[in-house]
Short mmCIF file of C-alpha atoms in Angstrom, two decimals:
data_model
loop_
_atom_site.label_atom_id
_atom_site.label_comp_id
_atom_site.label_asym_id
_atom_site.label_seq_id
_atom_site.Cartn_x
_atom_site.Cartn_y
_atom_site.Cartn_z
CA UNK A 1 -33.11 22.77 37.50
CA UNK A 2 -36.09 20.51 36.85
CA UNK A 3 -34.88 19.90 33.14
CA UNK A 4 -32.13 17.72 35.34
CA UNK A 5 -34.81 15.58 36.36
CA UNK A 6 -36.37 14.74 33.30
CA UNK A 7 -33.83 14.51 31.02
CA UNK A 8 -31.27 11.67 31.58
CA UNK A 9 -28.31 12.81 29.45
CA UNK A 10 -27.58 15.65 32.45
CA UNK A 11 -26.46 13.69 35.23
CA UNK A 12 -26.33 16.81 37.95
CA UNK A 13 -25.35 21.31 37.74
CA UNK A 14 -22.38 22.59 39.11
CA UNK A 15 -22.30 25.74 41.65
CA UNK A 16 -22.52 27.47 38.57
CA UNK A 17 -25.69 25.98 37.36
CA UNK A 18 -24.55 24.47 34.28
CA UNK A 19 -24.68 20.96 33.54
CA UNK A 20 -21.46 18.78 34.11
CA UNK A 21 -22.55 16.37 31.33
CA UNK A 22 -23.41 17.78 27.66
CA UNK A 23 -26.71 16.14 26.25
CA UNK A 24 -25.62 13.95 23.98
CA UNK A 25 -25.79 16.08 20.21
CA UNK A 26 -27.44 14.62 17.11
CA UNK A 27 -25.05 14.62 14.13
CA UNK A 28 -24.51 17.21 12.20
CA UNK A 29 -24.22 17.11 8.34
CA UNK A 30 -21.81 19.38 8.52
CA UNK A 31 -20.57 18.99 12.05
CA UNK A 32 -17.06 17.79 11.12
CA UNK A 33 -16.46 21.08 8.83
CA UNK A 34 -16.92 22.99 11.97
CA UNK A 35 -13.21 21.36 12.89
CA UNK A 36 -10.69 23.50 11.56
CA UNK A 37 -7.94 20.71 11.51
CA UNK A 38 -10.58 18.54 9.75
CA UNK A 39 -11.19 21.15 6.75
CA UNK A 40 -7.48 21.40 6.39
CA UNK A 41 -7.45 17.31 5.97
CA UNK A 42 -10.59 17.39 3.86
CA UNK A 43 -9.35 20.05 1.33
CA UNK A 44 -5.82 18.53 1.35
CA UNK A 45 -7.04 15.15 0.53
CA UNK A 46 -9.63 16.17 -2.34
CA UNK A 47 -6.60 18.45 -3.66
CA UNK A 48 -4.40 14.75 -3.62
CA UNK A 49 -7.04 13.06 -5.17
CA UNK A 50 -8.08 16.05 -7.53
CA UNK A 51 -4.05 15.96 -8.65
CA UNK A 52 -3.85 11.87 -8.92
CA UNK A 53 -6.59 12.21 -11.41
CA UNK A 54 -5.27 14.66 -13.19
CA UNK A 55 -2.34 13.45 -13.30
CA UNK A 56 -3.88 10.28 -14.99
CA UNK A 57 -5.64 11.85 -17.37
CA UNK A 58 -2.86 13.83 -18.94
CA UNK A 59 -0.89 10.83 -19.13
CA UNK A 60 -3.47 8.58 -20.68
CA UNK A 61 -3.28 11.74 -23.44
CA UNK A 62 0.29 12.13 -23.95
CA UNK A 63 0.72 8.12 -23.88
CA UNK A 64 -2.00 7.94 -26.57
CA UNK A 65 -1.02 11.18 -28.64
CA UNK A 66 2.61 9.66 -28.86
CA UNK A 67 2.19 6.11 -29.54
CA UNK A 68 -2.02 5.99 -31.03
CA UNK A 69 -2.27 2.52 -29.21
CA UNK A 70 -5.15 1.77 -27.18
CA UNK A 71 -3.11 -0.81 -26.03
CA UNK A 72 -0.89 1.54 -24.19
CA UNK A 73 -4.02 3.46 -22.10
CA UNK A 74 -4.86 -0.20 -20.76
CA UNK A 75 -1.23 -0.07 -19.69
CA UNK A 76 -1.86 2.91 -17.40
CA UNK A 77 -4.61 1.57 -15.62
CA UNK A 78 -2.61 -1.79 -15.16
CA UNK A 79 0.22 -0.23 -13.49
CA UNK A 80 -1.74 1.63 -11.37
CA UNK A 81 -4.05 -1.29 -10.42
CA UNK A 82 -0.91 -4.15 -9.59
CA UNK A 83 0.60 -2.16 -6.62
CA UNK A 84 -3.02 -2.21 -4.97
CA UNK A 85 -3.40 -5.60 -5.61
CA UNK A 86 -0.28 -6.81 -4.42
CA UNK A 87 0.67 -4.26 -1.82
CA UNK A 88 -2.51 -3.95 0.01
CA UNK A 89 -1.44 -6.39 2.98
CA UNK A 90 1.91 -5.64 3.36
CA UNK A 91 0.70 -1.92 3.35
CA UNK A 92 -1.49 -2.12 6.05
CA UNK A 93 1.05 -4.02 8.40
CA UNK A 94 3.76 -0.83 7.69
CA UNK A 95 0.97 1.54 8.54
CA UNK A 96 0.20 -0.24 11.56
CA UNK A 97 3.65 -0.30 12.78
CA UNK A 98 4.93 2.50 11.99
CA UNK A 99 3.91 6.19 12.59
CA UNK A 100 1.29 7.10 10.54
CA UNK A 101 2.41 10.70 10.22
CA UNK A 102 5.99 9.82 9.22
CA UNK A 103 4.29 7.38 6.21
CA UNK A 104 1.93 10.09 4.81
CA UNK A 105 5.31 12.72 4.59
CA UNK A 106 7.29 9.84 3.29
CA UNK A 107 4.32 8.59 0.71
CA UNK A 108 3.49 12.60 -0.21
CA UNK A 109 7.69 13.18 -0.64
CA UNK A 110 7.79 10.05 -2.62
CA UNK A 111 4.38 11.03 -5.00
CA UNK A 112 6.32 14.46 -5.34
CA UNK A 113 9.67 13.22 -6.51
CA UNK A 114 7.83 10.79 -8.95
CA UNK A 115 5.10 13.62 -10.48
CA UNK A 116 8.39 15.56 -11.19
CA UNK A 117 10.23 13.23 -12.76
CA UNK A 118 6.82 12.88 -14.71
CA UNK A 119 7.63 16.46 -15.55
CA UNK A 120 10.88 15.51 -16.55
CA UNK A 121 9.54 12.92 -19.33
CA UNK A 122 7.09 15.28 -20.28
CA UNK A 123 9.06 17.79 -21.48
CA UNK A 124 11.64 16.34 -22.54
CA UNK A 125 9.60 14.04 -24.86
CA UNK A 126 11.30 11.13 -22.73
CA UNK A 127 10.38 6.97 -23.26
CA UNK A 128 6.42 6.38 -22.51
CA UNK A 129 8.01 3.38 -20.22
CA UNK A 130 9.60 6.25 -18.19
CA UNK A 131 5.43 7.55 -17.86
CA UNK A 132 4.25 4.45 -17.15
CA UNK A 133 6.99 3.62 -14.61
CA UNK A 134 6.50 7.23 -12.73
CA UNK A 135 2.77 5.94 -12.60
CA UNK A 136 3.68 2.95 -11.14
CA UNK A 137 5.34 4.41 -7.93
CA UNK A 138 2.51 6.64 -8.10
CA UNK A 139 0.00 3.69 -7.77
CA UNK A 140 2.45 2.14 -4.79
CA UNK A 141 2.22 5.93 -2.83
CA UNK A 142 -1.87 5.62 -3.16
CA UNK A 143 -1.50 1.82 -1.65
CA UNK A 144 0.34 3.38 1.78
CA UNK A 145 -0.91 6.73 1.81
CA UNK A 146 -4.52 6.54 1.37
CA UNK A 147 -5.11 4.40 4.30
CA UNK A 148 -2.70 6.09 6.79
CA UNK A 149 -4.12 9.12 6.16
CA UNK A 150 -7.77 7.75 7.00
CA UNK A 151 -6.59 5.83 9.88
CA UNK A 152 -5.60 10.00 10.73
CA UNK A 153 -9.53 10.74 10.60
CA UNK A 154 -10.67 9.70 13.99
CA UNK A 155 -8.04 11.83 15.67
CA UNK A 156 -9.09 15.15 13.91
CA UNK A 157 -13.12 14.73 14.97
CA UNK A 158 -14.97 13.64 17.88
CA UNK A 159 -17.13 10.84 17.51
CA UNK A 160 -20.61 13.00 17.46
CA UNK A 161 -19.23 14.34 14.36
CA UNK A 162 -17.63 11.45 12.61
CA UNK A 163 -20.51 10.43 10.37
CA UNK A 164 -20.30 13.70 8.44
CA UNK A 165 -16.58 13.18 8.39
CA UNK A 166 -16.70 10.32 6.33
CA UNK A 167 -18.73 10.85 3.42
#
């Protein structure tokens, strides 16, 4: 029709009469929660952070109710901090080379096997150097996972819809 004419983004109709090109669609706020795949990614990741935090937190307690040194809560953020600062590089080239799917289930098995053996300690009142050790391959699991799992992001939404997806 004449809207063809005036408005570049439809290049020509079909024998149908619709338009072989879309017009090219503003972003969305939400456009990327529209994705079903993408609001399975979105609530599994804040879950994963959600649980990290957690995770954290309780151990900052129990390290400080058991020993009362504030010495020992600086600990926790140190162990968690040195895998990021030295794995960071060497993370990135493993994610690039290998598949990115098979490094989030490896990373998510490995952050499971640790957060139960931080059960383990836990309960069984074990050494706080057990806690800050489970933390510790906790910190190197954020190091891979985190980024694989982004580098995911561009798969699940188009690109009209990937500034929403981000934030």
């Amino acid at each position: 029709g004449l809207s063809s004419l005036t408005d570049p983004s439809v290049s020509s109709t079909s024998a149908n009469n619709t338009p072989e090109t879309e017009p090219v669609a503003s972003p969305e706020p939400i456009g990327a929660f529209r994705i079903v795949s993408f609001r399975w990614f979105f609530t599994g990741n804040v879950l994963f952070i959600f649980g990290i935090q957690l995770q954290t937190a309780v151990a900052a307690w129990e390290i400080y109710e058991r020993t009362g040194q504030l010495l020992d809560l600086a600990k926790i953020g140190l162990v968690q901090v040195i895998p990021a600062i030295l794995l960071a590089i060497p993370a990135g080239q493993v994610i690039d080379r290998v598949d990115r799917r098979k490094v989030i289930i490896a990373s998510l098995l490995l952050f499971f096997v640790s957060s139960s053996m931080l059960a383990v300690i836990s309960w069984t009142s074990g050494p706080a150097e057990g806690i800050l050790g489970c933390l510790f391959v906790n910190g190197i699991v954020r190091v891979v996972q985190q980024p694989a799992q982004a580098s995911l992001l561009p798969r699940l939404v188009p690109r009209t819809s990937f500034s929403s997806a981000g934030t």
